[in-house]
Short mmCIF file of C-alpha atoms in Angstrom, two decimals:
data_model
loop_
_atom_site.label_atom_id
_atom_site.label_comp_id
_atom_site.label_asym_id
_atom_site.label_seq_id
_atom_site.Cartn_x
_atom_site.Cartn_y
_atom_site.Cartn_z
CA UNK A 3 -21.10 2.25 -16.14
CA UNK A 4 -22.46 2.04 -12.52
CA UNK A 5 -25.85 0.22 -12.98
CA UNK A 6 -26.27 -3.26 -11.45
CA UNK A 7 -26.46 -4.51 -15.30
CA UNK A 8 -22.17 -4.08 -15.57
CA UNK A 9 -21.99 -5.79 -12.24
CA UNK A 10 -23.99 -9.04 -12.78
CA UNK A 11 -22.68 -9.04 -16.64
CA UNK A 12 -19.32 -8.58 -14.98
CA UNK A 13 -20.16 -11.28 -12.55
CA UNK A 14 -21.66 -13.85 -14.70
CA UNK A 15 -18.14 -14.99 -16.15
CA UNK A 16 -16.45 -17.79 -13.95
CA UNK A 17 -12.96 -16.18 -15.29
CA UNK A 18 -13.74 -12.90 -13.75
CA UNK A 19 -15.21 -14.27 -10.28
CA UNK A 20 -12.08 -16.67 -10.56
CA UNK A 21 -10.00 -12.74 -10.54
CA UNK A 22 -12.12 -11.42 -7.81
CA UNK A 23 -11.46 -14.40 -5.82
CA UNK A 24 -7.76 -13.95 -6.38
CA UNK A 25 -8.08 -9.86 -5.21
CA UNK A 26 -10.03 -11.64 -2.18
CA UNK A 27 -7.17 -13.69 -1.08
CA UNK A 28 -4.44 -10.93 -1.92
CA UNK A 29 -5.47 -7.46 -2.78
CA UNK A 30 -3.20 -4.95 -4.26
CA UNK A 31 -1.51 -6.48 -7.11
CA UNK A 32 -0.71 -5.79 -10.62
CA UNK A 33 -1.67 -7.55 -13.68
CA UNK A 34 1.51 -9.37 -13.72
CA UNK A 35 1.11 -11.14 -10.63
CA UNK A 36 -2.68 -11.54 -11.31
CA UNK A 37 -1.70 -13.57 -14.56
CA UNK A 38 0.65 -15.66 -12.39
CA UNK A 39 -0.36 -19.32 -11.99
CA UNK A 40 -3.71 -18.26 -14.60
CA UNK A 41 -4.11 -20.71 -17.92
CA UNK A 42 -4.95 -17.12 -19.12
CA UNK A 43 -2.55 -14.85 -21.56
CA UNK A 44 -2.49 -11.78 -20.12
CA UNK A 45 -4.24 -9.95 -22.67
CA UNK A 46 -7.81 -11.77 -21.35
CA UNK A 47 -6.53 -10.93 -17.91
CA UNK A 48 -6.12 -7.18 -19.20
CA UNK A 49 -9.61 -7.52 -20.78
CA UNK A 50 -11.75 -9.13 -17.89
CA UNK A 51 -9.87 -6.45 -15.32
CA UNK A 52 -11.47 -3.70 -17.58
CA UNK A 53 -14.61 -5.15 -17.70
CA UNK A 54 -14.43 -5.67 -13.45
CA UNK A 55 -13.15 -1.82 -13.68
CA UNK A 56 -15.78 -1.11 -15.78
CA UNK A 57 -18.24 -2.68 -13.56
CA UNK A 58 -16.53 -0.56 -10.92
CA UNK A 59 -15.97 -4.39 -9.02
CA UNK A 60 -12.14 -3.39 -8.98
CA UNK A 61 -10.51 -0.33 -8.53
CA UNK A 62 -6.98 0.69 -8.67
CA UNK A 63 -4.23 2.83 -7.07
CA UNK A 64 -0.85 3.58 -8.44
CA UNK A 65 2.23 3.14 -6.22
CA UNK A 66 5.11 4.25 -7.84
CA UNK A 67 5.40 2.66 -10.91
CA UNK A 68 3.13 0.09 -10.75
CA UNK A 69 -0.97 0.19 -10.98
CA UNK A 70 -2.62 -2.04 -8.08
CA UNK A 71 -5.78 -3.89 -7.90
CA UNK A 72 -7.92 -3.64 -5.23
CA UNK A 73 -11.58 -5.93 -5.57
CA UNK A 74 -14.10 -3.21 -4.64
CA UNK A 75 -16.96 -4.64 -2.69
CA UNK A 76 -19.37 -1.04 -2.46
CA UNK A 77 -21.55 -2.44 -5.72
CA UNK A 78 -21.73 -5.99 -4.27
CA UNK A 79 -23.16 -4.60 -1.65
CA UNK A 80 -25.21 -2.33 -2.46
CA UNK A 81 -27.19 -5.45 -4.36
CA UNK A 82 -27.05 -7.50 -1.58
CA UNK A 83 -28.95 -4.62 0.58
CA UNK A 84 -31.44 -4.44 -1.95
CA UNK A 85 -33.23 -7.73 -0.99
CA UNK A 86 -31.37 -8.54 1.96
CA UNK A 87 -32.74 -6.50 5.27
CA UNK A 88 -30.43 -5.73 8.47
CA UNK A 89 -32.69 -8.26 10.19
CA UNK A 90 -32.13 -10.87 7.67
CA UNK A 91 -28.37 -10.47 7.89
CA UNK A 92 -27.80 -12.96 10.68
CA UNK A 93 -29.71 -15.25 10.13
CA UNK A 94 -27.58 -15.52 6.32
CA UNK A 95 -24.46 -15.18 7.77
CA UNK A 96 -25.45 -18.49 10.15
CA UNK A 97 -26.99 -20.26 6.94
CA UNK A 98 -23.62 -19.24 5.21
CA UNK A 99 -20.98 -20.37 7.66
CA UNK A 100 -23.37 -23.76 8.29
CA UNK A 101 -22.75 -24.44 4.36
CA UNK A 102 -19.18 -23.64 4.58
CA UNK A 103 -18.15 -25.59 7.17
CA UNK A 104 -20.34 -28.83 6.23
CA UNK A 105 -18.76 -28.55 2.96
CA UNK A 106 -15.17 -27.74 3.59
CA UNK A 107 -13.63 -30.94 2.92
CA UNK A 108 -12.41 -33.25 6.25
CA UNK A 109 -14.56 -31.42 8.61
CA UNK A 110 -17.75 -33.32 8.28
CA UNK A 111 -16.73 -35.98 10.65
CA UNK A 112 -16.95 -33.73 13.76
CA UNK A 113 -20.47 -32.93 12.60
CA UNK A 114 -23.23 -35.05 14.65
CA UNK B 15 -2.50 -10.21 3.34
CA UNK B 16 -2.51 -5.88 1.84
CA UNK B 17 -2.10 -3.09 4.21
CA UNK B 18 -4.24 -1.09 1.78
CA UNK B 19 -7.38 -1.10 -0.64
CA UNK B 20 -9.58 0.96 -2.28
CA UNK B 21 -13.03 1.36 -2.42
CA UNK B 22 -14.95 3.76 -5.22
CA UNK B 23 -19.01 4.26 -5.63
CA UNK B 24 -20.92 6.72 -7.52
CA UNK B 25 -23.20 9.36 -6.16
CA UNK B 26 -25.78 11.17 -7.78
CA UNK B 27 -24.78 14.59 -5.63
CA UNK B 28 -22.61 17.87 -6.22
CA UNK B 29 -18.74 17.78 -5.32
CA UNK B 30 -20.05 20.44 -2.71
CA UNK B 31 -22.32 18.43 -1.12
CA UNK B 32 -20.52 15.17 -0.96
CA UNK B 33 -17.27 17.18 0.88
CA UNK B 34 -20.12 18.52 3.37
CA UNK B 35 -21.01 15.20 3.79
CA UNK B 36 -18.15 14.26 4.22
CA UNK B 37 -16.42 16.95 6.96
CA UNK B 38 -19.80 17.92 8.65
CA UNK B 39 -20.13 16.25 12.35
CA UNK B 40 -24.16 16.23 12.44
CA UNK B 41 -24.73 15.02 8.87
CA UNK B 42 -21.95 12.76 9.66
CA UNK B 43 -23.55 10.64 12.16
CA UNK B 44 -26.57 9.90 9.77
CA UNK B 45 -24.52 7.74 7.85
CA UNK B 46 -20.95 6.86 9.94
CA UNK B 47 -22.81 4.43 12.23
CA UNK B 48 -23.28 6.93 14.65
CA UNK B 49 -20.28 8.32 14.82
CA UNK B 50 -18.42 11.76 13.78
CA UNK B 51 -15.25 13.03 12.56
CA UNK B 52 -14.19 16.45 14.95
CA UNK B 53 -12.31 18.80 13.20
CA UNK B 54 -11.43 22.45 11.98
CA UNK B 55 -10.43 20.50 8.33
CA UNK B 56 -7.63 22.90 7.78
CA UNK B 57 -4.20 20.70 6.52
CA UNK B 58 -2.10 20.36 10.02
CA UNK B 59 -5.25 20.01 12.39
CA UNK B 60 -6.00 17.59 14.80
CA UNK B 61 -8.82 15.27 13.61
CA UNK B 62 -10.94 13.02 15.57
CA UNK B 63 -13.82 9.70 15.19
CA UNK B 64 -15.77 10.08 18.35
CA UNK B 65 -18.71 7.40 18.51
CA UNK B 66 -22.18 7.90 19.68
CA UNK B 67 -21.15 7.00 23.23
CA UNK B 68 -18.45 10.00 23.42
CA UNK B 69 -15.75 7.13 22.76
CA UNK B 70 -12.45 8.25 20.50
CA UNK B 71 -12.18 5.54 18.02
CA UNK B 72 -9.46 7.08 15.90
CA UNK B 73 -7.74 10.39 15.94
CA UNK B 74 -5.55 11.70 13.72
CA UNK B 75 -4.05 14.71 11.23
CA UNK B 76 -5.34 16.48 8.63
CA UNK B 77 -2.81 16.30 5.88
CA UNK B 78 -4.26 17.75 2.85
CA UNK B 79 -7.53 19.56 2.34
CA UNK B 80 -8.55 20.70 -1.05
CA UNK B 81 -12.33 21.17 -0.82
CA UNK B 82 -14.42 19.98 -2.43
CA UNK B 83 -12.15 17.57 -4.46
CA UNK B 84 -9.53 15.71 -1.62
CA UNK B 85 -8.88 15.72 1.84
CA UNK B 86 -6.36 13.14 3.37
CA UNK B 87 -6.17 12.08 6.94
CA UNK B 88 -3.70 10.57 8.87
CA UNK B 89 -5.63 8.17 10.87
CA UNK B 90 -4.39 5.24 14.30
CA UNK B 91 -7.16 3.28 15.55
CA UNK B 92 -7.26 4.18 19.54
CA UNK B 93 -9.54 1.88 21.23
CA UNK B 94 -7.81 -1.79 20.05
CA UNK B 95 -4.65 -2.03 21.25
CA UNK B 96 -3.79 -4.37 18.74
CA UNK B 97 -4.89 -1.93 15.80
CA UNK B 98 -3.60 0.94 17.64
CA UNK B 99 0.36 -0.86 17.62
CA UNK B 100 0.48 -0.84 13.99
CA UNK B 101 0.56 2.44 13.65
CA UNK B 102 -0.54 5.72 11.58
CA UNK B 103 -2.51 5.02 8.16
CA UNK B 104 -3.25 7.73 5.67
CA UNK B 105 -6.80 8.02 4.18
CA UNK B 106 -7.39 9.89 1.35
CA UNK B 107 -10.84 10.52 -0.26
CA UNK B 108 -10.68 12.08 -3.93
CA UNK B 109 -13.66 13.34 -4.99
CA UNK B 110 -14.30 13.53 -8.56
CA UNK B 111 -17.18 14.50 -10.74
CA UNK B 112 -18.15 13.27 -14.21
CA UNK B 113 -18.91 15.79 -16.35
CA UNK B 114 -22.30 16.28 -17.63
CA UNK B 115 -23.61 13.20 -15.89
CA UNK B 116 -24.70 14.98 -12.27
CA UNK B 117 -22.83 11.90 -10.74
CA UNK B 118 -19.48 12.14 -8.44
CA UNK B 119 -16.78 9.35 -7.96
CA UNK B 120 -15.98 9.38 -4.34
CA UNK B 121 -12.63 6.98 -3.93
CA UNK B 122 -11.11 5.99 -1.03
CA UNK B 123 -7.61 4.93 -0.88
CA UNK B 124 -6.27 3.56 2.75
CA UNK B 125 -2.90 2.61 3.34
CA UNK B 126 -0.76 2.11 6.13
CA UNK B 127 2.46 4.26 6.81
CA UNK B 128 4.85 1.35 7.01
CA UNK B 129 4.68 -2.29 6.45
CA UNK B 130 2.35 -4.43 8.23
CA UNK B 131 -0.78 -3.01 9.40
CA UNK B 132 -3.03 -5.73 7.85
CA UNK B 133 -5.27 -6.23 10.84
CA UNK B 134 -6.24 -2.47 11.10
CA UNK B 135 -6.83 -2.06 7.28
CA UNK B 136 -8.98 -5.60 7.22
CA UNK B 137 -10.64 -3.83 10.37
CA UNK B 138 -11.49 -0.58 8.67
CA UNK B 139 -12.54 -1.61 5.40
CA UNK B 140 -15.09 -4.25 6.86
CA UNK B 141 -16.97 -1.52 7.57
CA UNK B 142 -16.78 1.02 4.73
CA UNK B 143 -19.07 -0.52 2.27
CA UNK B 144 -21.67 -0.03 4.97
CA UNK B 145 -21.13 3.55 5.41
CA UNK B 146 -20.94 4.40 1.77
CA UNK B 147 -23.55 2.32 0.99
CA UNK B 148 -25.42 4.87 3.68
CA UNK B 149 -23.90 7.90 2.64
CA UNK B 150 -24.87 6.69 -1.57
CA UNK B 151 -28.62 6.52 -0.38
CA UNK B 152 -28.53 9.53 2.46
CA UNK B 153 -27.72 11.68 -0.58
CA UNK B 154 -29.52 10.29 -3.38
CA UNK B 155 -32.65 9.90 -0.82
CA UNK B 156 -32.47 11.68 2.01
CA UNK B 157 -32.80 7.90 3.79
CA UNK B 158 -30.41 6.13 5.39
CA UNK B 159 -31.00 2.19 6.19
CA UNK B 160 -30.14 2.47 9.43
CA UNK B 161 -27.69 0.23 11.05
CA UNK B 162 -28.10 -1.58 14.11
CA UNK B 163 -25.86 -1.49 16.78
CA UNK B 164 -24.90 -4.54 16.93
CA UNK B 165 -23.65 -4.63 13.08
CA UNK B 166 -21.71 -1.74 14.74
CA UNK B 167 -20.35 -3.39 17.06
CA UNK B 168 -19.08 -5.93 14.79
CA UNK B 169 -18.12 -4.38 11.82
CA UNK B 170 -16.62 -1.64 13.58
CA UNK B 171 -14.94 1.87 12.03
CA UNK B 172 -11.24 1.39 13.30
#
């Protein structure tokens, strides 16, 4: 239910990271404007939110009538501190925004 | 951009313990980055997030207090102007236990009062998986990783 096991099987389906990314960019929406734009029906949407849910990767909150997503970063987290140290941090987050920017596309001229 | 989101965990604790964690100023600080929440917790009280410095970071209202199960706070950032403009939020944590497991869902639901608001929610829940990630191993361990100031400084509460 909460084990890292349901996160990285939740995690190890490009569909489901390509939902997380989606909550990323906009969280707070409902399964119909999750499907939106998806070559998915919305039954597989329905089916990789559970497993996310499941994996307790998204989380939800009713407003009104309609049930919200919200991506639900706690679990990613708490793997990440498991082999990543405080001291480690900036070093990754330097390494990470080096590897972003030399491969966001158009940028790599201004790089000496 | 949302002007909410939730975040849930798990804890291996008692629905007592997590709301003591949760409203108690010393045991507070072990895992809020330094910082405490000042209040009487009865619904219609002032409430406060005072960091280790003495600094008000956030003050606020108690709305609803149910313990050990739900207490929502009306929350406004006070030390970003910027934050601070859009307004009140409400923060509610629900505390939940599954039965026959010894394990509680603590969510936590943060939404702003009126539209807008998204730089004070993506300002607040940068730093929440920190602190529950804290408050997860503070009760399941008695240890906290500590965090450094300076990830305080950046990822800061509000």
């Amino acid at each position: 239910m909460t084990d890292d096991d349901a996160v990285f099987r939740a995690l190890a389906d490009g569909s489901r990271r390509q939902l997380l990314d989606r909550l990323r960019a906009r969280d707070g929406q409902t399964l119909g404007q999750l499907c939106q734009g998806l070559a998915m029906t919305r039954q597989a949407v329905a089916k990789h939110l559970a497993i996310l849910e499941e994996a307790n990767l998204v989380a939800w909150h009713r407003q009104g009538r309609e049930k919200l997503h919200f991506i639900n970063p706690v679990p990613i987290h708490q793997i990440a501190r498991r082999w990543v140290t405080q001291f480690d941090q900036p070093r990754l987050d330097a390494l990470a925004a080096l590897k972003e920017r030399l491969e966001a596309p158009g940028t790599t001229d201004d790089i000496e | 951009m949302s002007n909410a989101f939730v975040y849930v965990t798990y804890i291996r604790t008692t629905p007592d313990k997590l709301w003591r964690a949760l409203t108690d100023n010393t045991f507070m600080r072990l895992y809020w980055l330094g910082c405490e929440g000042q209040s009487d917790w009865q619904p219609g009280s002032p409430w406060r997030l005072v960091n280790r410095e003495g600094q008000v970071m956030d003050t606020g209202e108690v709305l609803e207090a149910a313990p050990p199960f739900r207490l929502v706070l009306k929350w406004r950032n006070e030390f970003r102007p910027e934050l601070n403009a859009e307004g009140y939020s409400r923060c509610a944590f629900e505390i939940e236990p599954l039965v026959d497991t010894g394990i509680v869902k603590l969510s936590i639901t943060h939404t702003m009062e009126q539209e807008g608001g998204a730089k004070f929610i993506q300002a607040v829940s940068g730093g929440w998986p920190l602190i529950l990630s804290n408050l997860k191993s503070l009760l399941e361990t008695g240890e906290v990783l500590a965090a450094s100031k300076a990830q305080f400084d950046t990822r800061a509460v509000g």
